[in-house]
PDB file of C-alpha atoms in Angstrom:
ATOM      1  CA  UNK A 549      94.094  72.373  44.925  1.00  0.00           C
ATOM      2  CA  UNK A 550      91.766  75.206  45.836  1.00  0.00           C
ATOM      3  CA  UNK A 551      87.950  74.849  46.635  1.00  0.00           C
ATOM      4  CA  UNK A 552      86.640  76.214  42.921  1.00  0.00           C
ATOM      5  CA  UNK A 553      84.024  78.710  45.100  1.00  0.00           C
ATOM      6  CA  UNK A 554      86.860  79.990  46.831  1.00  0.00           C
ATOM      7  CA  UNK A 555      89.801  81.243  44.202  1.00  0.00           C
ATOM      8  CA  UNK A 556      91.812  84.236  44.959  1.00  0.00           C
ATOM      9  CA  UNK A 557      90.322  87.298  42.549  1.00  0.00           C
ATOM     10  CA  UNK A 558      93.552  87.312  40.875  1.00  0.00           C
ATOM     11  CA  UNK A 559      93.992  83.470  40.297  1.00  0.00           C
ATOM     12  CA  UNK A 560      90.667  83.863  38.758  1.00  0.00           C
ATOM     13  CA  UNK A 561      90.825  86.489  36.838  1.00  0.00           C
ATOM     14  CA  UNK A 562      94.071  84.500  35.335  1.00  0.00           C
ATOM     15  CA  UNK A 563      92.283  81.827  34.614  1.00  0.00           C
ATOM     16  CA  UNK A 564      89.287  84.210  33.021  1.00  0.00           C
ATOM     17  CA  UNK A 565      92.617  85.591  30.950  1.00  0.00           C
ATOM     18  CA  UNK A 566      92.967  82.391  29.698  1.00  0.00           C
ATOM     19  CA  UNK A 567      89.968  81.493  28.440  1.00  0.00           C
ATOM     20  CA  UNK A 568      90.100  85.084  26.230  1.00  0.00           C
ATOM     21  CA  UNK A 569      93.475  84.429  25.330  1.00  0.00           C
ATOM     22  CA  UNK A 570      92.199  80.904  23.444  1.00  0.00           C
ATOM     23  CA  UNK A 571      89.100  81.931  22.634  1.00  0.00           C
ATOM     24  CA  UNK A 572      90.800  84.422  20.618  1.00  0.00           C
ATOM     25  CA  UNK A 573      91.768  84.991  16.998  1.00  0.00           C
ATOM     26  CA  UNK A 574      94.657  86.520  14.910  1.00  0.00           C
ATOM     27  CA  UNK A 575      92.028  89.637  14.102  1.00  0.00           C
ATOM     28  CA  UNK A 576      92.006  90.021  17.917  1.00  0.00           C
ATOM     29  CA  UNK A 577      95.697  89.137  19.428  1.00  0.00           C
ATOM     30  CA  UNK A 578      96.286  92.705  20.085  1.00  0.00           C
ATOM     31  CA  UNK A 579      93.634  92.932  22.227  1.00  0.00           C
ATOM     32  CA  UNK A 580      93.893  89.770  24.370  1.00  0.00           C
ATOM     33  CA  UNK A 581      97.885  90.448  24.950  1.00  0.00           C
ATOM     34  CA  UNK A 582      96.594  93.520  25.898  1.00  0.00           C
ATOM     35  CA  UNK A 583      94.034  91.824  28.635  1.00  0.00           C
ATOM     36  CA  UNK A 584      97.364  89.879  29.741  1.00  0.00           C
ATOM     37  CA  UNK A 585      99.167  93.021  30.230  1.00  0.00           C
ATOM     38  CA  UNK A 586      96.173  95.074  32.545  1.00  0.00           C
ATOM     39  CA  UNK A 587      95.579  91.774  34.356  1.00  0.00           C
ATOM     40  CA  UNK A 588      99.249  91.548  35.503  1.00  0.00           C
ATOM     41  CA  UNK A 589      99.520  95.438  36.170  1.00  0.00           C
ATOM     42  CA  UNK A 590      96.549  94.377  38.504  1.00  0.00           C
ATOM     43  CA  UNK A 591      98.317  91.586  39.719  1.00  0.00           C
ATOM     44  CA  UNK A 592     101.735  93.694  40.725  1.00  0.00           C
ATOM     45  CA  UNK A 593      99.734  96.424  42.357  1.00  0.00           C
ATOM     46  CA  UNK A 594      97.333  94.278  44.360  1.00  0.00           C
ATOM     47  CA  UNK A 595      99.725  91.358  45.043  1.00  0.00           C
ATOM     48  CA  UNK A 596     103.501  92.775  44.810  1.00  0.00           C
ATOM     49  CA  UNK A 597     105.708  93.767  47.715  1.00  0.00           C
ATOM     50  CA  UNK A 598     107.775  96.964  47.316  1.00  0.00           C
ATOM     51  CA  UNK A 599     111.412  95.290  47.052  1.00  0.00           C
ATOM     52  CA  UNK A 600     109.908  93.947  43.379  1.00  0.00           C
ATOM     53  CA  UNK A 601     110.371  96.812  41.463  1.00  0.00           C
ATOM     54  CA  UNK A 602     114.302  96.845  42.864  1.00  0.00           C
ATOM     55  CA  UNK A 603     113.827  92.542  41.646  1.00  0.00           C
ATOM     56  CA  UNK A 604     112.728  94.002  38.195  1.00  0.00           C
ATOM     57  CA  UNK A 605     115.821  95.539  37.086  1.00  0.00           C
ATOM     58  CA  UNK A 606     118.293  93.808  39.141  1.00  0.00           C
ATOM     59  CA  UNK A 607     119.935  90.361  38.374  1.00  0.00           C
ATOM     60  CA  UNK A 608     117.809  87.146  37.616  1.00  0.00           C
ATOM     61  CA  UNK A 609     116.960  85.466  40.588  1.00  0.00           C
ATOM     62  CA  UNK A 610     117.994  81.872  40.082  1.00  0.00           C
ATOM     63  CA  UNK A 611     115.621  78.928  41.366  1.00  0.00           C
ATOM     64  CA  UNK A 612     118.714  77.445  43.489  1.00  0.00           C
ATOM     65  CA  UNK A 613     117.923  74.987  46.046  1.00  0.00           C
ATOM     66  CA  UNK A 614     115.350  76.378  47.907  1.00  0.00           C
ATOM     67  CA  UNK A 615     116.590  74.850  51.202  1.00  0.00           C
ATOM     68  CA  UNK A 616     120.033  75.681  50.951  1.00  0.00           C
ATOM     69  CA  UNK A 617     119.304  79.570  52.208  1.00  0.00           C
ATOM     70  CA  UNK A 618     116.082  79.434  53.191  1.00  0.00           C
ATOM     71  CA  UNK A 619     114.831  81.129  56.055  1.00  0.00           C
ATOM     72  CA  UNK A 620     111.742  81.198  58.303  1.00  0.00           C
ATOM     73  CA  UNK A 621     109.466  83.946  57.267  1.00  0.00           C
ATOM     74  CA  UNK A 622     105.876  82.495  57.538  1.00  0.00           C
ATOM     75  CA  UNK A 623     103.358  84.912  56.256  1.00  0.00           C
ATOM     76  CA  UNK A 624     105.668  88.208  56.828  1.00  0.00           C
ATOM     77  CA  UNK A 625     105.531  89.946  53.135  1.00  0.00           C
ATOM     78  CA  UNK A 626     102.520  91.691  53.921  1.00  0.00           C
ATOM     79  CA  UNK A 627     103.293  94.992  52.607  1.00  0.00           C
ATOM     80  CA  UNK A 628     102.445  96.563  49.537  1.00  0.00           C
ATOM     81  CA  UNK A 629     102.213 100.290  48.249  1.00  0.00           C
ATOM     82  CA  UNK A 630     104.175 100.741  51.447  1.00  0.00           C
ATOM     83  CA  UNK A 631     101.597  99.999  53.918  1.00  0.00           C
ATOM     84  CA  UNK A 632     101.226  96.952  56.731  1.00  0.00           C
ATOM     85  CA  UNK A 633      98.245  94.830  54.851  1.00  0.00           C
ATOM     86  CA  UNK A 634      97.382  91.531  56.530  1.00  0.00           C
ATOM     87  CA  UNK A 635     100.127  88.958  56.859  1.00  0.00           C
ATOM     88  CA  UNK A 636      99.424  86.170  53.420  1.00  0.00           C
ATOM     89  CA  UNK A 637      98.853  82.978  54.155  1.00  0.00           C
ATOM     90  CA  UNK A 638     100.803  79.661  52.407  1.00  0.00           C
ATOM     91  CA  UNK A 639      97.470  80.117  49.908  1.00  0.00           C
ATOM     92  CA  UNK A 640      97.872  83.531  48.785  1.00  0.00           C
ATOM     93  CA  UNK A 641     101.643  83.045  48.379  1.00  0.00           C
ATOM     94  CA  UNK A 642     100.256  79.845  46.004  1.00  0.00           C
ATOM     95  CA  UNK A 643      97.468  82.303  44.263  1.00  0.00           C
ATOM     96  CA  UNK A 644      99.894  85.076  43.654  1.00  0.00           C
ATOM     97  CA  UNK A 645     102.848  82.834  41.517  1.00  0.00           C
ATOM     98  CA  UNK A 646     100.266  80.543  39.710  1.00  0.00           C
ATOM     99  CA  UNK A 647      98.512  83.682  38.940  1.00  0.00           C
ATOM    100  CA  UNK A 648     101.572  85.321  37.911  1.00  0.00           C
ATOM    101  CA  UNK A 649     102.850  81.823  36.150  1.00  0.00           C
ATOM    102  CA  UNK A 650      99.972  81.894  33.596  1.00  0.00           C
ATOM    103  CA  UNK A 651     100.665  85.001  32.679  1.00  0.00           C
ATOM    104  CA  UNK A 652     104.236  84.649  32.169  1.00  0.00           C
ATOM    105  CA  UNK A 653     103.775  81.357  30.288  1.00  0.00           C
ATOM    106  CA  UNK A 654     101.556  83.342  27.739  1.00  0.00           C
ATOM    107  CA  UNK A 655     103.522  86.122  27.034  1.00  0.00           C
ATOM    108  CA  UNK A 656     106.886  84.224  26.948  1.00  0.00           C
ATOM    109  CA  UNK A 657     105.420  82.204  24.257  1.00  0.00           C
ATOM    110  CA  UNK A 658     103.425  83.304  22.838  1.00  0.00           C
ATOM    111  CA  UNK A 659     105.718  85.086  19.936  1.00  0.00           C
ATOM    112  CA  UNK A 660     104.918  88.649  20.207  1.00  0.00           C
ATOM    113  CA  UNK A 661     108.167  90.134  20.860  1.00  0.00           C
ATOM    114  CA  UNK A 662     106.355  93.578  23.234  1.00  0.00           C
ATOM    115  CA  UNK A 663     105.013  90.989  25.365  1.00  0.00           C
ATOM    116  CA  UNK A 664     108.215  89.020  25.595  1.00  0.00           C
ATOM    117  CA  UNK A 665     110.227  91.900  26.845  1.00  0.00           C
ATOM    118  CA  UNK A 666     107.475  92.603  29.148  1.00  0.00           C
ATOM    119  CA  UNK A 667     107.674  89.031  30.685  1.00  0.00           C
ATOM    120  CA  UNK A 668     111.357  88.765  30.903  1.00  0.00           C
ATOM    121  CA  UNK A 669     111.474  91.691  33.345  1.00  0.00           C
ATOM    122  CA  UNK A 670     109.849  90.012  35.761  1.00  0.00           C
ATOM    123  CA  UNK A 671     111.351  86.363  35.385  1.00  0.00           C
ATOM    124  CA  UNK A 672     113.030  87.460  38.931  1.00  0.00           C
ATOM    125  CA  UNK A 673     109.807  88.686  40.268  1.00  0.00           C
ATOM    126  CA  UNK A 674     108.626  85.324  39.987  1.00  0.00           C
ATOM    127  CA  UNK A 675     111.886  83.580  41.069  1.00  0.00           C
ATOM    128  CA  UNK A 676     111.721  85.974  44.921  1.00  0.00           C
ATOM    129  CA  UNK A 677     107.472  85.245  44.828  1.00  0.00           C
ATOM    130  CA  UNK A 678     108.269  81.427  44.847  1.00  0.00           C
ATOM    131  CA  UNK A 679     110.945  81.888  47.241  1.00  0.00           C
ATOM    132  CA  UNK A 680     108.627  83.940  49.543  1.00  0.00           C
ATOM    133  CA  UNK A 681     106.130  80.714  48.858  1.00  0.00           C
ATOM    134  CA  UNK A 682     108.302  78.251  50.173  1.00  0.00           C
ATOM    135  CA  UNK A 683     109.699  80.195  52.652  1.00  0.00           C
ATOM    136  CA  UNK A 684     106.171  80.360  53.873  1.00  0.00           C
ATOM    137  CA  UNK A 685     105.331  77.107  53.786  1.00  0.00           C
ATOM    138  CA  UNK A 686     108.475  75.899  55.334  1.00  0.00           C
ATOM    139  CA  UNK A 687     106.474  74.607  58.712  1.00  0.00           C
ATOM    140  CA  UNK A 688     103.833  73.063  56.509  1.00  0.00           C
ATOM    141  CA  UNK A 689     106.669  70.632  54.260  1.00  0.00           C
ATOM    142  CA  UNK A 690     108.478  69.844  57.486  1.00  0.00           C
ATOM    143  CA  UNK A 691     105.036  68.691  58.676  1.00  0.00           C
ATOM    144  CA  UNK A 692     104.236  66.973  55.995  1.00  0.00           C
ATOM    145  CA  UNK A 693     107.020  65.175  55.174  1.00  0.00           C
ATOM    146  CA  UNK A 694     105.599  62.450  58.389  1.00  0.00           C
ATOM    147  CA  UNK A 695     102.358  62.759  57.860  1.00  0.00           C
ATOM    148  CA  UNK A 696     101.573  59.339  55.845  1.00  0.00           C
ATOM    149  CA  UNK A 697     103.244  58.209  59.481  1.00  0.00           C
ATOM    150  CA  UNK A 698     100.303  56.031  61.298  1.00  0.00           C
ATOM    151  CA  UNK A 699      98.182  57.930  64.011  1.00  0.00           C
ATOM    152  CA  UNK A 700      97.998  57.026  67.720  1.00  0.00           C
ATOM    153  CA  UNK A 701      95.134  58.946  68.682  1.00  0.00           C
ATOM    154  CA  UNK A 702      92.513  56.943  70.476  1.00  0.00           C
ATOM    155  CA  UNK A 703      89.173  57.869  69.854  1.00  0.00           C
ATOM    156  CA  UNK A 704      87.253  57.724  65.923  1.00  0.00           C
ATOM    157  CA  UNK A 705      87.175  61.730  66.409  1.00  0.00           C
ATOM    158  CA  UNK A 706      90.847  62.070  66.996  1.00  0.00           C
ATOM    159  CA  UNK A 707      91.709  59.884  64.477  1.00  0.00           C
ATOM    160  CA  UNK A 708      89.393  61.664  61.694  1.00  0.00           C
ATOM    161  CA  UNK A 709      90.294  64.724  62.798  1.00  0.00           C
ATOM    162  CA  UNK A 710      94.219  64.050  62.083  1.00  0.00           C
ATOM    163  CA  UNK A 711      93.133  62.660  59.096  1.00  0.00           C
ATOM    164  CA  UNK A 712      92.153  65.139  58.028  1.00  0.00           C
ATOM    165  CA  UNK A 713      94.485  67.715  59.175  1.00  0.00           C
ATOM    166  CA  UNK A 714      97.347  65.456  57.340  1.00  0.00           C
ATOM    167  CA  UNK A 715      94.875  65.197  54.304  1.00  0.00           C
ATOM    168  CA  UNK A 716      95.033  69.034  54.131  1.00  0.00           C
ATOM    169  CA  UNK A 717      98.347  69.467  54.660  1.00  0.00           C
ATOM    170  CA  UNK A 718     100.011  67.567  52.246  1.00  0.00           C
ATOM    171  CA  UNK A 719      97.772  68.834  49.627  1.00  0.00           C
ATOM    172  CA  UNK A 720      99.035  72.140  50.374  1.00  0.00           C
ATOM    173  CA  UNK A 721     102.716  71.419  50.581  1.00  0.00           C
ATOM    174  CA  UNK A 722     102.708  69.185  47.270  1.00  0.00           C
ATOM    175  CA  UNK A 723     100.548  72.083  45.419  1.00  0.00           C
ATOM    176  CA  UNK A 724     103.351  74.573  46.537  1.00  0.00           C
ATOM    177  CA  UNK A 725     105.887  71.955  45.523  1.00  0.00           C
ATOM    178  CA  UNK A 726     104.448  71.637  41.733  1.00  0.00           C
ATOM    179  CA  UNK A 727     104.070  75.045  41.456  1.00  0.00           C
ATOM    180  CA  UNK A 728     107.652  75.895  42.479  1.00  0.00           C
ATOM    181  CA  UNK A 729     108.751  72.854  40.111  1.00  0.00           C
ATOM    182  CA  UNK A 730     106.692  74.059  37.277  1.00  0.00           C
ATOM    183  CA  UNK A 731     107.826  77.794  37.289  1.00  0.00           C
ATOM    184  CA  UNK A 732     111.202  77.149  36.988  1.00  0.00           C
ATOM    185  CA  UNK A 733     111.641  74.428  34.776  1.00  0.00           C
ATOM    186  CA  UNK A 734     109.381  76.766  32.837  1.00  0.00           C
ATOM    187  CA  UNK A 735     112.031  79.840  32.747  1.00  0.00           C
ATOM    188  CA  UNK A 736     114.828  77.672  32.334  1.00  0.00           C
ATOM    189  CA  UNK A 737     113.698  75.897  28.987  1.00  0.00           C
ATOM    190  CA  UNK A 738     112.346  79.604  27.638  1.00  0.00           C
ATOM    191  CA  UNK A 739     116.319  80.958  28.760  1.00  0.00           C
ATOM    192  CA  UNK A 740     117.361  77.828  26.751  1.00  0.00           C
ATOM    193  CA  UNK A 741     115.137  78.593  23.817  1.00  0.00           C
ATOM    194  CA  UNK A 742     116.267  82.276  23.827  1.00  0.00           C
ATOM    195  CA  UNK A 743     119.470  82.657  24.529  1.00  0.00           C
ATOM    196  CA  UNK A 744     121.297  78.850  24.999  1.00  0.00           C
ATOM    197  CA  UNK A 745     122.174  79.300  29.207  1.00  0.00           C
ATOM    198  CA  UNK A 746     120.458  79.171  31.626  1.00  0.00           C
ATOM    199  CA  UNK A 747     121.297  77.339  35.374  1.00  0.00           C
ATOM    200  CA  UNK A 748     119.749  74.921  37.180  1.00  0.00           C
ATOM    201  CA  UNK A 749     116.034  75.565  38.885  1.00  0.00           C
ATOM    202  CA  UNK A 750     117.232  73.404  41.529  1.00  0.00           C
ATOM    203  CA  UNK A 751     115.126  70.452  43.170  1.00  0.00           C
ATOM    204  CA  UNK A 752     112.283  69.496  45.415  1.00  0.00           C
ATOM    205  CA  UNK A 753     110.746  66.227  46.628  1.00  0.00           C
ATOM    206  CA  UNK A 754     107.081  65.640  45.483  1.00  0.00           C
ATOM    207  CA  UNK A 755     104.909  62.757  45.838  1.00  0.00           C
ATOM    208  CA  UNK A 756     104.147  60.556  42.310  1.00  0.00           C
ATOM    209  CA  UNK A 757     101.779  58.059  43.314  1.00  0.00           C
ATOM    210  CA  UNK A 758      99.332  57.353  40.708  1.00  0.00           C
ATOM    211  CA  UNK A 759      95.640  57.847  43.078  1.00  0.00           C
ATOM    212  CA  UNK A 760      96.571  60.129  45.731  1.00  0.00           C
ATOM    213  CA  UNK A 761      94.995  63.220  44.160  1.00  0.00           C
ATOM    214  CA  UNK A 762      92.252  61.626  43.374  1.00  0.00           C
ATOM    215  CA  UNK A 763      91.519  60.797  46.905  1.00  0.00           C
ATOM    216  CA  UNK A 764      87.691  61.775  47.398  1.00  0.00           C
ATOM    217  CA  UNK A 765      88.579  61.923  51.888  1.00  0.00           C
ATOM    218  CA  UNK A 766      90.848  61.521  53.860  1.00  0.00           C
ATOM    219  CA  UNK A 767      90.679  58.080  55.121  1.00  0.00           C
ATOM    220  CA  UNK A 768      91.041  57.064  51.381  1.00  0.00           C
ATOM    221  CA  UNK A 769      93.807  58.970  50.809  1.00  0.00           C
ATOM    222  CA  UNK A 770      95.386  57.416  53.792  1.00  0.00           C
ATOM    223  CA  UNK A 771      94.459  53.843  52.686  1.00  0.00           C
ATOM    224  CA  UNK A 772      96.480  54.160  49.472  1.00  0.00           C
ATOM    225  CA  UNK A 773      99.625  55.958  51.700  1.00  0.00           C
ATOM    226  CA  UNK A 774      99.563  53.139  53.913  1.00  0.00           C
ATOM    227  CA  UNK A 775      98.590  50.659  50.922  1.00  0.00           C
ATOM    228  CA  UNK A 776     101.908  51.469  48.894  1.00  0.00           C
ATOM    229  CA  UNK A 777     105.094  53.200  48.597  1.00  0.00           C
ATOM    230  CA  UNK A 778     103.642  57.426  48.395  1.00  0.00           C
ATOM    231  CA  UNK A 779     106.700  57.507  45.769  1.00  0.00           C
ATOM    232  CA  UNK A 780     108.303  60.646  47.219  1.00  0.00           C
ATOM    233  CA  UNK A 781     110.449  61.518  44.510  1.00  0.00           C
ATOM    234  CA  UNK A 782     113.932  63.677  44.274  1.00  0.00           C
ATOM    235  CA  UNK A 783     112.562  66.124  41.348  1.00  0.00           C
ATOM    236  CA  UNK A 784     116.783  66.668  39.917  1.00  0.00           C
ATOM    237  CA  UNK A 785     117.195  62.549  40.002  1.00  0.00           C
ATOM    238  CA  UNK A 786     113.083  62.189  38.698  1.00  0.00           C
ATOM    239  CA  UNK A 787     114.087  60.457  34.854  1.00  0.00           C
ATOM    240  CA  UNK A 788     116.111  57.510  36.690  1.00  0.00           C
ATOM    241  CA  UNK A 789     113.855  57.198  39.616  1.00  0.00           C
ATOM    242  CA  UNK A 790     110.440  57.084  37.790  1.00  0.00           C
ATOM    243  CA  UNK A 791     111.452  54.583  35.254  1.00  0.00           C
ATOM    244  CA  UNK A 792     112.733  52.143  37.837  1.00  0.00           C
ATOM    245  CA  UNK A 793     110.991  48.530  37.241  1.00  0.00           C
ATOM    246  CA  UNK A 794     108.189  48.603  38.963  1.00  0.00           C
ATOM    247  CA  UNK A 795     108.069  52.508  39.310  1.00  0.00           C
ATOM    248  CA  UNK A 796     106.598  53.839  36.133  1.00  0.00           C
ATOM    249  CA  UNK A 797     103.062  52.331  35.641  1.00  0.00           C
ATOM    250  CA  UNK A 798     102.351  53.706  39.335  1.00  0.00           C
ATOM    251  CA  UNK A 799     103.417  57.370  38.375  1.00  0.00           C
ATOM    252  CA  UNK A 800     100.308  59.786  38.280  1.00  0.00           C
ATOM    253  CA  UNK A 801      99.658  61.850  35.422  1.00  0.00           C
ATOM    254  CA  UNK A 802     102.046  64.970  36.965  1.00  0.00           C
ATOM    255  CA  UNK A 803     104.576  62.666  37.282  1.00  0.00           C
ATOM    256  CA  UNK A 804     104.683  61.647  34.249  1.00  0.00           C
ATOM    257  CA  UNK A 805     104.618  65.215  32.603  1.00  0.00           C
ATOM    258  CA  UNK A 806     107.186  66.133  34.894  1.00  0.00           C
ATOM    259  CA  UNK A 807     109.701  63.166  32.737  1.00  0.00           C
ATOM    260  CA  UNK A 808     108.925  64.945  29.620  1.00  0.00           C
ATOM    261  CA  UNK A 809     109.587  68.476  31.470  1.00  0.00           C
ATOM    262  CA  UNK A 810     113.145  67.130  32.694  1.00  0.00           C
ATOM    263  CA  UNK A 811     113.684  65.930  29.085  1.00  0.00           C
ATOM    264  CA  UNK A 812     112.399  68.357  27.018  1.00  0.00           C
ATOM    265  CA  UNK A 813     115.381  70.653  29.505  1.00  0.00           C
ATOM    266  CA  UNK A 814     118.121  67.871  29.288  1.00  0.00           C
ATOM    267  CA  UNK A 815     117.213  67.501  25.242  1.00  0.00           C
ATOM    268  CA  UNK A 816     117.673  71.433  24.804  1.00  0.00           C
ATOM    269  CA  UNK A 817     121.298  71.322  27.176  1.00  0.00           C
ATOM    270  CA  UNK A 818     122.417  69.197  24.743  1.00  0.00           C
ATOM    271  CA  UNK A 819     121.000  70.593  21.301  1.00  0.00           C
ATOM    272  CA  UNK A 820     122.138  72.943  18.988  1.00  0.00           C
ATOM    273  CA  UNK A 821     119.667  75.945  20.113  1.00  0.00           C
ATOM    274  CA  UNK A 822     119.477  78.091  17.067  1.00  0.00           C
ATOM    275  CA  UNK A 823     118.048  74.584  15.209  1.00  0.00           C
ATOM    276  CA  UNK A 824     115.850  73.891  17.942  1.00  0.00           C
ATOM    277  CA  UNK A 825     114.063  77.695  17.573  1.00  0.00           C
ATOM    278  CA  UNK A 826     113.796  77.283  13.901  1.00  0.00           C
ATOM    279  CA  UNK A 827     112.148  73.666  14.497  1.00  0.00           C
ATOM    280  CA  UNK A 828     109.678  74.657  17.129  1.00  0.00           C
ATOM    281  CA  UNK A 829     109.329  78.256  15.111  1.00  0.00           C
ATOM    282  CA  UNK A 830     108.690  76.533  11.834  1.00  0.00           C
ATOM    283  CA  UNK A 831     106.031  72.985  13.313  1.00  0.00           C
ATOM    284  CA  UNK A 832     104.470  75.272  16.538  1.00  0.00           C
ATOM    285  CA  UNK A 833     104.359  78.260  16.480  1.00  0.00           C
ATOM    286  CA  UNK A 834     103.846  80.517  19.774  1.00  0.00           C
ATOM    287  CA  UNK A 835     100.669  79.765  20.421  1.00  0.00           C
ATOM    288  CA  UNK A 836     100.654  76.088  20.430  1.00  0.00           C
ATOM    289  CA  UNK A 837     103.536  76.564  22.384  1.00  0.00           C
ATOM    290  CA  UNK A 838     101.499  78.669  25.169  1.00  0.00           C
ATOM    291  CA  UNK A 839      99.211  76.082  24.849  1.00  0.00           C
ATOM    292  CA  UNK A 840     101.326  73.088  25.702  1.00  0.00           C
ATOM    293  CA  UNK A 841     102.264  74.959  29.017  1.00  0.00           C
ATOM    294  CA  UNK A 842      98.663  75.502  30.109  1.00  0.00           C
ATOM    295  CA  UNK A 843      97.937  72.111  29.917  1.00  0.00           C
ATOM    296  CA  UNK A 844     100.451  71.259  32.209  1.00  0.00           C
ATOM    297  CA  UNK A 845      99.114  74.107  34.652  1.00  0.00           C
ATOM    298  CA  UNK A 846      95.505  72.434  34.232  1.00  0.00           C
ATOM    299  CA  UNK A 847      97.177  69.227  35.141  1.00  0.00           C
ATOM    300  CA  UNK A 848      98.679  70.983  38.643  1.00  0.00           C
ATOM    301  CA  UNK A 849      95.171  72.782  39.179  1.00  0.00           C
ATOM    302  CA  UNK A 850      93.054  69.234  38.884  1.00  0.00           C
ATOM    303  CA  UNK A 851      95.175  67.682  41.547  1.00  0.00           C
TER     304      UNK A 851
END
């Protein structure tokens, strides 16, 4: 949801990682796992707060519901290496965990077992970064939970300019909703896959409406709120709500990914795990695997 000429250096420099990682070969996988591994040294250093390293070796943070507990704190984790730095904005709090989501994605996957280790030490990093995200955006969701409401300004530049301003918002808050959905249905199915538990990544609401991200302005992207039903969607109840009659052929592509997300978790719950590694092992492989998980991302980054 970010302008492409202005990406955080770490978001690009993930998405740089990327391209190495499958661009690369067998001959080579030493060498881009070890890219992965200096990028998100970079990553922690630059980006991390200093109550992460106590995260790193303490219990898993679970992705409960994010309301439930939540509290205020808009912009305050602005300290790293000890020092005051400048308060982060909702963006950098979304730069820093998709940043840190790619690279967990590729190294839980990807089937080298150093890497693996590496990435399951900071599954709770993640889990307290996309707490800190939706803590910060807090103000921003309330917002934009009425913003497909009609506008009663009076004049064409009042009315554009709240366009606009709801436009903006709600892009933001839905990016920092996928995200947040993303990451932790992510770590749940890989707990799944690896060990057979895992708890519930708890829910958010996120809009499904087949057109609204593609939305060239804001006026258009108004026209199709006010035109039908956004489909603001409970993420836990998604399978029964986005196959209602009527429902389905108006889900966007996210949406729809999201279903096979929820099922791919509910299909695992209630499989024998051991058979299911061997399976995915034996027709996959890691790297397809990885793969399958960054198209998904790409999905979250064209809307």
């Amino acid at each position: 949801m970010t302008d492409d000429n202005n990406l955080s250096y770490n978001l690009t420099n993930a998405y740089v990682t990327c391209a190495t990682y499958f661009a690369s070969t067998d001959r080579n996988k030493e060498m881009r796992l070890g890219i992965v591994e200096d990028r998100v040294a970079t990553l922690l250093d630059e980006e991390g707060d200093p109550d992460d390293r106590g995260i790193e070796t303490g219990d898993d943070e679970q992705f409960d519901d994010p309301f439930s507990t939540a509290t205020l704190r808009v912009g305050n984790e602005g300290q790293t290496g000890g020092k005051l730095s400048k308060p982060r904005s909702v963006l950098d709090h979304l730069a820093r965990v998709q940043a840190l989501l790619i690279y967990q994605i590729i190294r839980l996957f990807d089937g080298d077992p150093r890497s693996r280790i590496m990435a399951e030490s900071l599954i709770p990093v993640l889990s307290h970064w996309c707490k800190q995200m939706l803590d910060s955006a807090l103000l921003s969701s309330q917002y934009v939970n009425s913003a497909i409401s009609s506008t009663n300004a009076k004049t064409k530049a009042n009315i554009e300019k709240k366009l606009n301003s709801d436009w903006n918002a709600w892009i933001l808050a839905e990016s920092v909703r996928r995200t947040w959905l993303v990451a932790g249905h992510m770590q749940c199915i890989y707990q799944l896959l690896s060990y057979g538990i895992t708890a519930c990544p708890g829910g958010l609401m996120f809009t499904t409406r087949a057109g609204l991200w593609q939305a060239e302005s804001a006026y258009e992207w108004w026209a199709k709120c006010k035109g039908k039903d956004a489909l603001f969607c409970p993420s836990l109840e998604s399978g029964k709500y986005l196959l209602k009659p009527g429902v389905a052929d108006d889900v966007d592509d996210f949406g729809s990914l999201y279903k096979v997300m929820v099922f791919m978790l509910e299909t695992l719950e209630r499989t024998h795990v051991d058979k299911m590694i061997d399976k995915i092992q034996q027709r996959l492989g890691g790297y397809v695997l990885v793969n399958s998980w960054y198209q998904l991302l790409v999905e979250l980054e064209d809307t």
